[in-house]
Coordinates of C-alpha atoms in Angstrom, one line a residue:
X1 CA 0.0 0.0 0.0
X2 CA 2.8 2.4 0.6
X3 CA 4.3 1.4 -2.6
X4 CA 0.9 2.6 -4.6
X5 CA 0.7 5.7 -2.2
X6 CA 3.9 6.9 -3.4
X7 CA 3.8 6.2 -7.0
X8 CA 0.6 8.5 -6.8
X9 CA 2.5 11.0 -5.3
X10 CA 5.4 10.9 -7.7
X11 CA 2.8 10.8 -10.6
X12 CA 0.9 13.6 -9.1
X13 CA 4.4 15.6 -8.9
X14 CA 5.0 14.6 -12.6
X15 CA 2.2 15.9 -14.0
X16 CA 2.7 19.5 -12.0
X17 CA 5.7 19.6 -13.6
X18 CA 4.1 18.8 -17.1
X19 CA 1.7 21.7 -16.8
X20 CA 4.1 24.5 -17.8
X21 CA 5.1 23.0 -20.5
X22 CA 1.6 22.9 -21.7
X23 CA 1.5 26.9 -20.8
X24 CA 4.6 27.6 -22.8
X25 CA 3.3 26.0 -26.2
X26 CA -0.2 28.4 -25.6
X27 CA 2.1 31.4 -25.2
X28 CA 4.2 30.3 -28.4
X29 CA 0.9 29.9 -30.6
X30 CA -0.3 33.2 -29.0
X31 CA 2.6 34.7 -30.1
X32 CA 3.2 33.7 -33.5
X33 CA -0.4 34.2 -34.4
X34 CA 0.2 37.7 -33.0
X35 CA 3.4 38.7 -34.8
X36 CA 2.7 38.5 -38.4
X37 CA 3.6 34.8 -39.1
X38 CA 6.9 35.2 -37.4
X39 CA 7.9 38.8 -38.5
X40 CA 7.6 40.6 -35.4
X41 CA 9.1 38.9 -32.2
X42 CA 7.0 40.0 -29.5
X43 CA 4.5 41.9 -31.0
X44 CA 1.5 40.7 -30.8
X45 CA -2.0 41.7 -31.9
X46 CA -5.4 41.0 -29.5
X47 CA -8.8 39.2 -30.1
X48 CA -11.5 41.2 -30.3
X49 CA -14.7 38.8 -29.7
X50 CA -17.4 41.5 -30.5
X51 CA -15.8 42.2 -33.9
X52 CA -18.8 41.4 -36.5
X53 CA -21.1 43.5 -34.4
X54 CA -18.5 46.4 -34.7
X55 CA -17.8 45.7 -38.5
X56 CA -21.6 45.8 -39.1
X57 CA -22.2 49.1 -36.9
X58 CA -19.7 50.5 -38.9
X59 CA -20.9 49.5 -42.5
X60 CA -24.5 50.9 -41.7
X61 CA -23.3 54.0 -40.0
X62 CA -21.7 54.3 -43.8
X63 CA -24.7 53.7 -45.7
X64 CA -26.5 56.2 -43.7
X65 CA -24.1 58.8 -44.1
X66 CA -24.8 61.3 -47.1
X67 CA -20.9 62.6 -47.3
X68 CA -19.9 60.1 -50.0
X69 CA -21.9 59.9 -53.2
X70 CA -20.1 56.6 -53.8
X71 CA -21.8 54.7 -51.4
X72 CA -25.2 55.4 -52.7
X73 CA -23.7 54.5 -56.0
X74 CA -22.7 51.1 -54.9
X75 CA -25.7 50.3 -53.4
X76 CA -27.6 49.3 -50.2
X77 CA -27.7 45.4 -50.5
X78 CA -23.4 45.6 -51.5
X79 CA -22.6 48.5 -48.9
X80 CA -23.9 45.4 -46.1
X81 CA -21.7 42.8 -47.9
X82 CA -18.6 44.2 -49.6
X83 CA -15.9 44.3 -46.7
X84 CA -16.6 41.0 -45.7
X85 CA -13.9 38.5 -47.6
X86 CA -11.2 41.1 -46.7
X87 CA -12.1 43.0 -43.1
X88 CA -9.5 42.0 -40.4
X89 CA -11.2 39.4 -37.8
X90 CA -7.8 39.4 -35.5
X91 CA -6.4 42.6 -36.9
X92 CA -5.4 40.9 -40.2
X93 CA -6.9 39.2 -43.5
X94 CA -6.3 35.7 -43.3
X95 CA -5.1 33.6 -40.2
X96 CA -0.8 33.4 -41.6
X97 CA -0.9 37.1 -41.2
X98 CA -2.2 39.2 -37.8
X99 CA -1.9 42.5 -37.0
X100 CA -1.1 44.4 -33.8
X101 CA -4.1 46.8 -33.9
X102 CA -6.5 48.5 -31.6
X103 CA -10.5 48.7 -31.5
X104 CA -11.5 52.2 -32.7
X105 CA -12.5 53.3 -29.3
X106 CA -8.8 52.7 -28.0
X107 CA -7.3 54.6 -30.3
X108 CA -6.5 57.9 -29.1
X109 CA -2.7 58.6 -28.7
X110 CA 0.5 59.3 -31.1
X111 CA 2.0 56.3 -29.3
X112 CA -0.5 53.9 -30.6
X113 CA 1.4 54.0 -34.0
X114 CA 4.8 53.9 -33.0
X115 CA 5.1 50.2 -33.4
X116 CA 4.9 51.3 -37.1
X117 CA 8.7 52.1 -36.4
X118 CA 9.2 49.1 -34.4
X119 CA 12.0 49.6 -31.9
X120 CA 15.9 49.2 -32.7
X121 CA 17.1 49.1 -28.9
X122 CA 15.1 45.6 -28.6
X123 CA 15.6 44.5 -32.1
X124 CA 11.9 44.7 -32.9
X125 CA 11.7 45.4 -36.7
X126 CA 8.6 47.3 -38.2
X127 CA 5.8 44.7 -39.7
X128 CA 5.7 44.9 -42.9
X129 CA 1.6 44.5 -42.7
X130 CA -0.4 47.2 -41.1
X131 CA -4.1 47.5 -40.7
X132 CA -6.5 49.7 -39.5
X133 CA -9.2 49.0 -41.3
X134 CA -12.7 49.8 -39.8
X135 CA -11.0 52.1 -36.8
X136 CA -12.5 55.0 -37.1
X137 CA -9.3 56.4 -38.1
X138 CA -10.0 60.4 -38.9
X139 CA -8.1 63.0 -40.4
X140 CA -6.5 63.8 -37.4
X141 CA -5.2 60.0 -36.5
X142 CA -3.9 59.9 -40.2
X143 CA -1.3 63.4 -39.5
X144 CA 0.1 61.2 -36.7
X145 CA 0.6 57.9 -38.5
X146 CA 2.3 59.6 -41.2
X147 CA 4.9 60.5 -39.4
X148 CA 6.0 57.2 -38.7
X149 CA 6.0 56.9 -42.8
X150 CA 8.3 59.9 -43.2
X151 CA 11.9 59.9 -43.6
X152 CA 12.4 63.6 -43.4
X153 CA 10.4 63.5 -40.2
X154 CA 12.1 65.0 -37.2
X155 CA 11.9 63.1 -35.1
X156 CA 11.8 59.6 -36.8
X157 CA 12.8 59.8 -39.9
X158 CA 16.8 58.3 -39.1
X159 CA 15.2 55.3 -37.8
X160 CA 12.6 55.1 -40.8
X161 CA 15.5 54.7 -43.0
X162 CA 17.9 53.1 -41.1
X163 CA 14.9 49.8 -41.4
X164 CA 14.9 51.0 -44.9
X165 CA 18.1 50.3 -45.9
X166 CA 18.0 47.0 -44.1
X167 CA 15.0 46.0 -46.4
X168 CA 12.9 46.7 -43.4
X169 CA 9.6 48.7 -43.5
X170 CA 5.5 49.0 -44.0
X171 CA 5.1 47.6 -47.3
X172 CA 1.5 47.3 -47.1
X173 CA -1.1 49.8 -45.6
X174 CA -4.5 49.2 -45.1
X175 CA -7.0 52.2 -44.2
X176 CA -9.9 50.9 -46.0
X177 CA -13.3 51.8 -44.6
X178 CA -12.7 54.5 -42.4
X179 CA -13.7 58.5 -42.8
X180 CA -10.1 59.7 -44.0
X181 CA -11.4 63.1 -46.0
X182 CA -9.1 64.7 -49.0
X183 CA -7.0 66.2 -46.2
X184 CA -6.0 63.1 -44.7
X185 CA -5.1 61.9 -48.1
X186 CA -2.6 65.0 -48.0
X187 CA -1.4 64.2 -45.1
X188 CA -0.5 60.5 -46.8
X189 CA 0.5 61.8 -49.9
X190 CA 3.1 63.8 -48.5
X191 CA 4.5 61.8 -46.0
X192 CA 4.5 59.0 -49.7
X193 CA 6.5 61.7 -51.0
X194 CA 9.5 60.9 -48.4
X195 CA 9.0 57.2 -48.3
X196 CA 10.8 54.3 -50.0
X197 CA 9.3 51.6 -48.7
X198 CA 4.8 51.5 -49.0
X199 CA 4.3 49.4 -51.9
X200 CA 0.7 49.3 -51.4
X201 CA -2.1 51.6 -50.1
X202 CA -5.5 50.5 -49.6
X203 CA -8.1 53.7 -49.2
X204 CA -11.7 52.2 -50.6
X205 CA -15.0 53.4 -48.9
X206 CA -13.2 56.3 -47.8
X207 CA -14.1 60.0 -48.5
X208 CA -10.7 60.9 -50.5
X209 CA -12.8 62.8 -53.3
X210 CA -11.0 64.7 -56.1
X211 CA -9.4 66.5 -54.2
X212 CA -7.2 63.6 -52.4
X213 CA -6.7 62.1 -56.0
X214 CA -5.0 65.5 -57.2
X215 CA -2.6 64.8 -53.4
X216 CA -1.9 61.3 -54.8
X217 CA -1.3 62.7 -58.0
X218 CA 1.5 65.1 -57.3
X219 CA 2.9 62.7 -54.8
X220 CA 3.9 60.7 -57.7
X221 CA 6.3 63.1 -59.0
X222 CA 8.7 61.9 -56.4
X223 CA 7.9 58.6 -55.0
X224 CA 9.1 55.6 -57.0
X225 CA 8.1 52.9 -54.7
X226 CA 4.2 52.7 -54.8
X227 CA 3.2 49.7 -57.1
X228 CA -0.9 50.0 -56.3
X229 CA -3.7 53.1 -54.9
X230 CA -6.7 51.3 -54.0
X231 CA -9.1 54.1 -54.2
X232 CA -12.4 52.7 -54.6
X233 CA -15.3 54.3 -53.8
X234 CA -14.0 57.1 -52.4
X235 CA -16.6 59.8 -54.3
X236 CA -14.4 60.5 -57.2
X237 CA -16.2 62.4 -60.3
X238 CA -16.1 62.6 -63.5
X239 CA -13.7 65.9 -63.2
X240 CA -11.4 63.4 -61.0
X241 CA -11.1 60.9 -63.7
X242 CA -9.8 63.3 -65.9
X243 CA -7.1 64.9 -63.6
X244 CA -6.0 61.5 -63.6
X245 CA -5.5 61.2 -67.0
X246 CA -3.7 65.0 -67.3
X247 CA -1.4 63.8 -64.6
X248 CA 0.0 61.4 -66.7
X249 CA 0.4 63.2 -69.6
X250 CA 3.3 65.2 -70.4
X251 CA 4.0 68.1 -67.8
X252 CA 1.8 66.6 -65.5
X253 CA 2.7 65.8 -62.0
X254 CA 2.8 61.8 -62.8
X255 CA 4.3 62.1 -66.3
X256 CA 7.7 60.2 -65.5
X257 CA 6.1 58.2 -63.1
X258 CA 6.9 54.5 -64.1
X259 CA 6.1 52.6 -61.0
X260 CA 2.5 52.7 -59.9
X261 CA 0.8 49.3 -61.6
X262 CA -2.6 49.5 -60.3
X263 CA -5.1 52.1 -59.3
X264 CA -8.2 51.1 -58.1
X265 CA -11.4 53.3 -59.1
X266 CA -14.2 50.6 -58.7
X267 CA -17.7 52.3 -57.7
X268 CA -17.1 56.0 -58.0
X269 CA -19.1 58.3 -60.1
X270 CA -20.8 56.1 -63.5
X271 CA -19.6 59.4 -65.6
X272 CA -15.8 58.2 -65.1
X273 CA -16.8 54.9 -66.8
X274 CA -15.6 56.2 -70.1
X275 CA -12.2 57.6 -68.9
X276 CA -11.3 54.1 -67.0
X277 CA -9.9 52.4 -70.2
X278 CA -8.0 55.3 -70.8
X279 CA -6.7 55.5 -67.1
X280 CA -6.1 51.8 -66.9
X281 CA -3.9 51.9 -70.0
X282 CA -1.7 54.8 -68.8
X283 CA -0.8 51.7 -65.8
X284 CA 0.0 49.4 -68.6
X285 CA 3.9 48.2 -69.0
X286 CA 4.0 49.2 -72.0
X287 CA 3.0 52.5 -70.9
X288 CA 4.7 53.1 -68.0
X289 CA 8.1 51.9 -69.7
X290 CA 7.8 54.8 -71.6
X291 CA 7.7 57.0 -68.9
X292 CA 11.2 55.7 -67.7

């Protein structure tokens, strides 16, 4: 009997000791579904359980708005739909990639971006993924983010760079479906005008308008890095179309440009609909070869 008593015990011991391990393989799933598939050591996005209720407020709270004709253009039963294949569950689109992002509500400090930079004292390198899609994110949120885009800035551009020139750097932005007027595109474009390394920037369901088009637009006379401008429905008119097009041609602001492959005008104003072939073959290679 004293024989069976202590193997209990040591059995009992054995599996105490056992349960860390179990603990330690959570904490390594949590972490590398939290760090962009391995990218970012340590940084680590959060679930957020009431997500579809969020995502849904914020798709009808669009519908009902009247400050982008775009919308309205798209239509009701799509407006409910449209964001669902691509809007971040876990802070990113599919489960290999996850962001480190907040709920709107949460964001309200210049601090919540600086991970953009990620942090060179504890060998953190910037994700190369961000997104903020369905945050809320306003004018005033987009003036700080750029900053961390900059390499002029101040105060951050060295370290902007310094990533840079490691091959290091947000490749891919994601701002889709949030109330960023024409001056936050500003905001963007310029800070675009000083970057190397945003390949990609999604702005759809936003209210960019013509007037953020003609920001893009002149960014393009220096930037060489951007490859696609997703700028669907965003309340572009007929008038924005065409600035497109005279940006291209010669003496306009784009007119050596020879590295933007995609712009993305889907549901904007039916009048540009005649302009789009146009536009889409000034993207070509063919086209954009010549502008080398």
């Amino acid at each position: 009997m004293a024989d069976e008593s202590s193997d209990e015990e040591e059995e009992d011991e054995e599996d105490e000791e056992e349960e860390p391990e179990e603990e330690d393989d959570d904490e390594e799933e949590a972490a590398e579904a939290g760090g962009g598939g391995g990218e970012v050591p340590g940084w680590k996005g959060t679930d957020t359980p009431d997500w579809d209720d969020h995502m849904q407020q914020r798709m009808e709270q669009r519908w009902n708005a009247n400050d982008n004709p775009s919308v309205k253009n798209a239509g009701e039963k799509y407006s409910q739909f449209r964001a669902m294949p691509l809007a971040p569950r876990d802070g990113w689109y599919t489960e290999k990639f996850r962001c480190a992002t907040l709920r709107a509500d949460q964001i309200d400090e210049e601090r919540d971006f600086e991970f953009i930079i990620g942090n060179r004292l504890e060998g953190i390198p910037p994700p190369e993924r961000v997104c903020l899609a369905f945050k809320a994110i306003e004018d005033g949120y987009v003036e700080m983010l750029s900053r961390f885009l900059d390499e002029t800035s101040t105060r951050y551009g060295d370290q902007i760079k310094a990533w840079r020139e490691q091959g290091m750097g947000v490749k891919y932005l994601y701002l889709n479906d949030n109330p960023i007027t024409d001056a936050g595109a500003a905001y963007l474009a310029d800070a675009l005008k000083n970057n190397q390394t945003v390949t990609e920037l999604y702005l759809q369901y936003t209210n960019v308008n013509d007037k953020g088009v003609a920001h893009f637009m002149e960014m393009l006379k220096t930037n060489t890095t951007l490859k696609k401008l997703e700028l669907g429905c965003t309340g572009i008119s007929e008038q924005g179309g065409k600035a497109i097009i005279r940006a291209f041609e010669r003496n306009g602001p784009a007119a050596k440009n020879s590295t933007l492959e995609h712009l993305g005008l889907f549901s904007n104003d039916d009048a540009m609909d005649d302009d789009l072939p146009q536009i889409y073959d000034l993207l070509e290679k063919e086209s954009r070869d010549r502008r080398k």
